[in-house]
Amino acid sequence: MSHSRRRHPCPRPLCHRDSPSHRPVTTPARTPQGRPATARCGAPLRGHRTPGEVHLLAQRVAEVLVGRRTPEALRDQLAVPVREELRRLRGSVPCALAPRLTRVFHQPLPGRTVEANAVIMCDHRTRVFAFRARREDDRWVCTSLETDTSRRAR
């Protein structure tokens, strides 16, 4: 038996190497015929990126959660209830190194408000938190916060 005709050890017919069911289907997303090159490669997402200031606020909150920053250092960017919650949660996320935000997602809400969630990579574990921020004057102020440790503690 030639090498090209050998079957995968799995007895199911779908696992056969030459099976047409494993070939990708031609779709407009995979075959951009007639569209300009700028329409591909991320162009539709422009304008939907998380604002840099919101991303920075998420990074600072993550630093408080791992204990590398105090909530008082963010006094102008935290509402009083959030500051109290962060005092209680400070250091609740064990992380030997500085926290690294792998993703920050956001959803604009009416009234100059944004809802965001962030994924933190610490050591070999992934943690998440969500917050709501409101634009006040020239800065974002975190008005509510929820972490994956908040629910367990209650």
mmCIF file of C-alpha atoms in Angstrom:
data_model
loop_
_atom_site.group_PDB
_atom_site.id
_atom_site.type_symbol
_atom_site.label_atom_id
_atom_site.label_comp_id
_atom_site.label_asym_id
_atom_site.label_seq_id
_atom_site.Cartn_x
_atom_site.Cartn_y
_atom_site.Cartn_z
ATOM 1 C CA MET A 1 0.000 0.000 0.000
ATOM 2 C CA SER A 2 1.418 3.357 -0.969
ATOM 3 C CA HIS A 3 1.973 6.058 1.658
ATOM 4 C CA SER A 4 -0.692 8.330 0.115
ATOM 5 C CA ARG A 5 -3.339 5.612 0.382
ATOM 6 C CA ARG A 6 -2.734 4.721 4.046
ATOM 7 C CA ARG A 7 -5.562 5.428 6.404
ATOM 8 C CA HIS A 8 -5.408 7.073 9.758
ATOM 9 C CA PRO A 9 -5.692 4.475 12.547
ATOM 10 C CA CYS A 10 -9.191 5.711 13.302
ATOM 11 C CA PRO A 11 -11.833 3.378 11.801
ATOM 12 C CA ARG A 12 -14.254 6.208 11.018
ATOM 13 C CA PRO A 13 -14.535 7.073 7.306
ATOM 14 C CA LEU A 14 -14.238 10.808 8.034
ATOM 15 C CA CYS A 15 -10.669 10.346 9.175
ATOM 16 C CA HIS A 16 -9.555 9.167 5.738
ATOM 17 C CA ARG A 17 -6.841 11.524 4.490
ATOM 18 C CA ASP A 18 -8.200 11.841 0.963
ATOM 19 C CA SER A 19 -11.727 12.470 2.147
ATOM 20 C CA PRO A 20 -13.197 15.606 0.551
ATOM 21 C CA SER A 21 -15.019 16.382 3.792
ATOM 22 C CA HIS A 22 -11.761 17.692 5.299
ATOM 23 C CA ARG A 23 -11.118 20.246 2.600
ATOM 24 C CA PRO A 24 -12.212 23.783 3.499
ATOM 25 C CA VAL A 25 -15.285 25.049 1.762
ATOM 26 C CA THR A 26 -14.796 28.018 -0.512
ATOM 27 C CA THR A 27 -16.517 30.995 1.081
ATOM 28 C CA PRO A 28 -16.391 34.748 0.408
ATOM 29 C CA ALA A 29 -14.406 35.193 3.622
ATOM 30 C CA ARG A 30 -11.726 32.762 2.443
ATOM 31 C CA THR A 31 -11.698 33.828 -1.189
ATOM 32 C CA PRO A 32 -11.966 37.614 -1.441
ATOM 33 C CA GLN A 33 -12.662 37.866 -5.178
ATOM 34 C CA GLY A 34 -13.032 41.349 -6.513
ATOM 35 C CA ARG A 35 -12.591 43.070 -3.142
ATOM 36 C CA PRO A 36 -9.723 45.503 -2.608
ATOM 37 C CA ALA A 37 -6.863 44.330 -0.393
ATOM 38 C CA THR A 38 -7.667 47.022 2.198
ATOM 39 C CA ALA A 39 -11.063 45.438 2.872
ATOM 40 C CA ARG A 40 -9.300 42.376 4.242
ATOM 41 C CA CYS A 41 -6.818 42.140 7.107
ATOM 42 C CA GLY A 42 -8.673 43.869 9.918
ATOM 43 C CA ALA A 43 -10.077 46.918 8.171
ATOM 44 C CA PRO A 44 -13.682 46.220 9.273
ATOM 45 C CA LEU A 45 -12.570 46.398 12.928
ATOM 46 C CA ARG A 46 -11.063 49.875 12.728
ATOM 47 C CA GLY A 47 -12.900 52.161 15.114
ATOM 48 C CA HIS A 48 -13.892 49.263 17.351
ATOM 49 C CA ARG A 49 -10.628 49.004 19.236
ATOM 50 C CA THR A 50 -10.758 49.542 22.977
ATOM 51 C CA PRO A 51 -9.749 53.146 23.700
ATOM 52 C CA GLY A 52 -6.192 53.394 25.004
ATOM 53 C CA GLU A 53 -7.284 55.133 28.211
ATOM 54 C CA VAL A 54 -9.766 52.319 28.999
ATOM 55 C CA HIS A 55 -7.058 49.733 28.327
ATOM 56 C CA LEU A 56 -4.701 51.623 30.646
ATOM 57 C CA LEU A 57 -7.383 51.767 33.359
ATOM 58 C CA ALA A 58 -7.837 47.993 33.014
ATOM 59 C CA GLN A 59 -4.068 47.493 33.365
ATOM 60 C CA ARG A 60 -3.983 49.611 36.527
ATOM 61 C CA VAL A 61 -6.927 47.736 38.061
ATOM 62 C CA ALA A 62 -5.135 44.464 37.263
ATOM 63 C CA GLU A 63 -2.042 45.766 39.066
ATOM 64 C CA VAL A 64 -4.173 46.477 42.148
ATOM 65 C CA LEU A 65 -5.690 42.990 42.018
ATOM 66 C CA VAL A 66 -2.233 41.380 42.078
ATOM 67 C CA GLY A 67 -0.999 43.751 44.788
ATOM 68 C CA ARG A 68 1.494 45.796 42.764
ATOM 69 C CA ARG A 69 -0.446 49.088 43.072
ATOM 70 C CA THR A 70 -2.634 50.627 45.779
ATOM 71 C CA PRO A 71 -6.226 51.660 45.121
ATOM 72 C CA GLU A 72 -5.366 55.099 46.495
ATOM 73 C CA ALA A 73 -2.980 55.623 43.559
ATOM 74 C CA LEU A 74 -6.065 55.509 41.316
ATOM 75 C CA ARG A 75 -8.124 57.854 43.475
ATOM 76 C CA ASP A 76 -9.144 60.075 40.545
ATOM 77 C CA GLN A 77 -10.095 57.087 38.377
ATOM 78 C CA LEU A 78 -12.187 55.085 40.847
ATOM 79 C CA ALA A 79 -15.597 55.747 42.333
ATOM 80 C CA VAL A 80 -15.653 55.363 46.131
ATOM 81 C CA PRO A 81 -17.469 51.960 46.171
ATOM 82 C CA VAL A 82 -14.989 50.571 43.628
ATOM 83 C CA ARG A 83 -12.041 51.852 45.653
ATOM 84 C CA GLU A 84 -13.413 50.099 48.753
ATOM 85 C CA GLU A 85 -13.918 46.888 46.783
ATOM 86 C CA LEU A 86 -10.359 47.074 45.463
ATOM 87 C CA ARG A 87 -9.021 47.603 48.974
ATOM 88 C CA ARG A 88 -10.695 44.346 49.940
ATOM 89 C CA LEU A 89 -9.524 42.526 46.791
ATOM 90 C CA ARG A 90 -5.971 43.883 46.654
ATOM 91 C CA GLY A 91 -3.548 41.004 46.236
ATOM 92 C CA SER A 92 -6.339 38.462 45.714
ATOM 93 C CA VAL A 93 -4.901 37.356 42.377
ATOM 94 C CA PRO A 94 -1.585 35.586 42.990
ATOM 95 C CA CYS A 95 0.922 36.588 40.331
ATOM 96 C CA ALA A 96 4.694 36.286 40.617
ATOM 97 C CA LEU A 97 5.288 38.681 37.740
ATOM 98 C CA ALA A 98 3.526 41.859 36.683
ATOM 99 C CA PRO A 99 0.060 41.074 35.323
ATOM 100 C CA ARG A 100 -0.232 40.918 31.549
ATOM 101 C CA LEU A 101 -3.527 41.827 29.930
ATOM 102 C CA THR A 102 -4.044 39.460 27.046
ATOM 103 C CA ARG A 103 -7.357 40.965 25.928
ATOM 104 C CA VAL A 104 -9.588 43.878 26.772
ATOM 105 C CA PHE A 105 -13.057 43.956 25.246
ATOM 106 C CA HIS A 106 -15.418 46.897 25.477
ATOM 107 C CA GLN A 107 -19.000 47.798 24.676
ATOM 108 C CA PRO A 108 -20.017 51.456 24.423
ATOM 109 C CA LEU A 109 -23.148 52.347 26.375
ATOM 110 C CA PRO A 110 -25.294 55.488 26.216
ATOM 111 C CA GLY A 111 -24.169 58.499 28.196
ATOM 112 C CA ARG A 112 -20.394 58.450 27.621
ATOM 113 C CA THR A 113 -20.133 55.108 29.408
ATOM 114 C CA VAL A 114 -18.294 51.962 28.463
ATOM 115 C CA GLU A 115 -18.505 48.417 29.790
ATOM 116 C CA ALA A 116 -15.287 46.438 29.520
ATOM 117 C CA ASN A 117 -13.805 43.128 30.531
ATOM 118 C CA ALA A 118 -10.185 42.141 30.696
ATOM 119 C CA VAL A 119 -8.340 38.854 30.643
ATOM 120 C CA ILE A 120 -5.222 38.732 32.830
ATOM 121 C CA MET A 121 -2.481 36.162 32.329
ATOM 122 C CA CYS A 122 -0.658 35.506 35.604
ATOM 123 C CA ASP A 123 1.918 32.762 35.732
ATOM 124 C CA HIS A 124 0.098 29.815 34.158
ATOM 125 C CA ARG A 125 -3.426 30.880 35.060
ATOM 126 C CA THR A 126 -5.946 33.155 33.387
ATOM 127 C CA ARG A 127 -8.214 35.462 35.404
ATOM 128 C CA VAL A 128 -10.899 37.918 34.353
ATOM 129 C CA PHE A 129 -12.608 41.034 35.627
ATOM 130 C CA ALA A 130 -15.256 43.350 34.265
ATOM 131 C CA PHE A 131 -15.878 47.005 34.935
ATOM 132 C CA ARG A 132 -18.024 49.906 33.874
ATOM 133 C CA ALA A 133 -16.418 53.307 33.328
ATOM 134 C CA ARG A 134 -17.919 56.726 32.703
ATOM 135 C CA ARG A 135 -16.173 59.588 30.933
ATOM 136 C CA GLU A 136 -15.859 62.552 33.310
ATOM 137 C CA ASP A 137 -14.117 65.654 32.006
ATOM 138 C CA ASP A 138 -10.832 64.383 30.574
ATOM 139 C CA ARG A 139 -10.617 60.921 32.199
ATOM 140 C CA TRP A 140 -12.415 57.593 32.579
ATOM 141 C CA VAL A 141 -13.765 56.803 36.053
ATOM 142 C CA CYS A 142 -14.471 53.197 37.007
ATOM 143 C CA THR A 143 -17.975 53.123 38.520
ATOM 144 C CA SER A 144 -18.446 49.385 39.078
ATOM 145 C CA LEU A 145 -16.220 46.326 39.187
ATOM 146 C CA GLU A 146 -16.706 42.596 39.241
ATOM 147 C CA THR A 147 -13.992 39.959 39.353
ATOM 148 C CA ASP A 148 -13.951 36.200 39.230
ATOM 149 C CA THR A 149 -12.920 36.292 42.906
ATOM 150 C CA SER A 150 -15.792 38.623 43.917
ATOM 151 C CA ARG A 151 -18.449 35.939 43.673
ATOM 152 C CA ARG A 152 -16.440 33.287 45.499
ATOM 153 C CA ALA A 153 -15.760 35.567 48.436
ATOM 154 C CA ARG A 154 -19.447 36.262 49.051
#
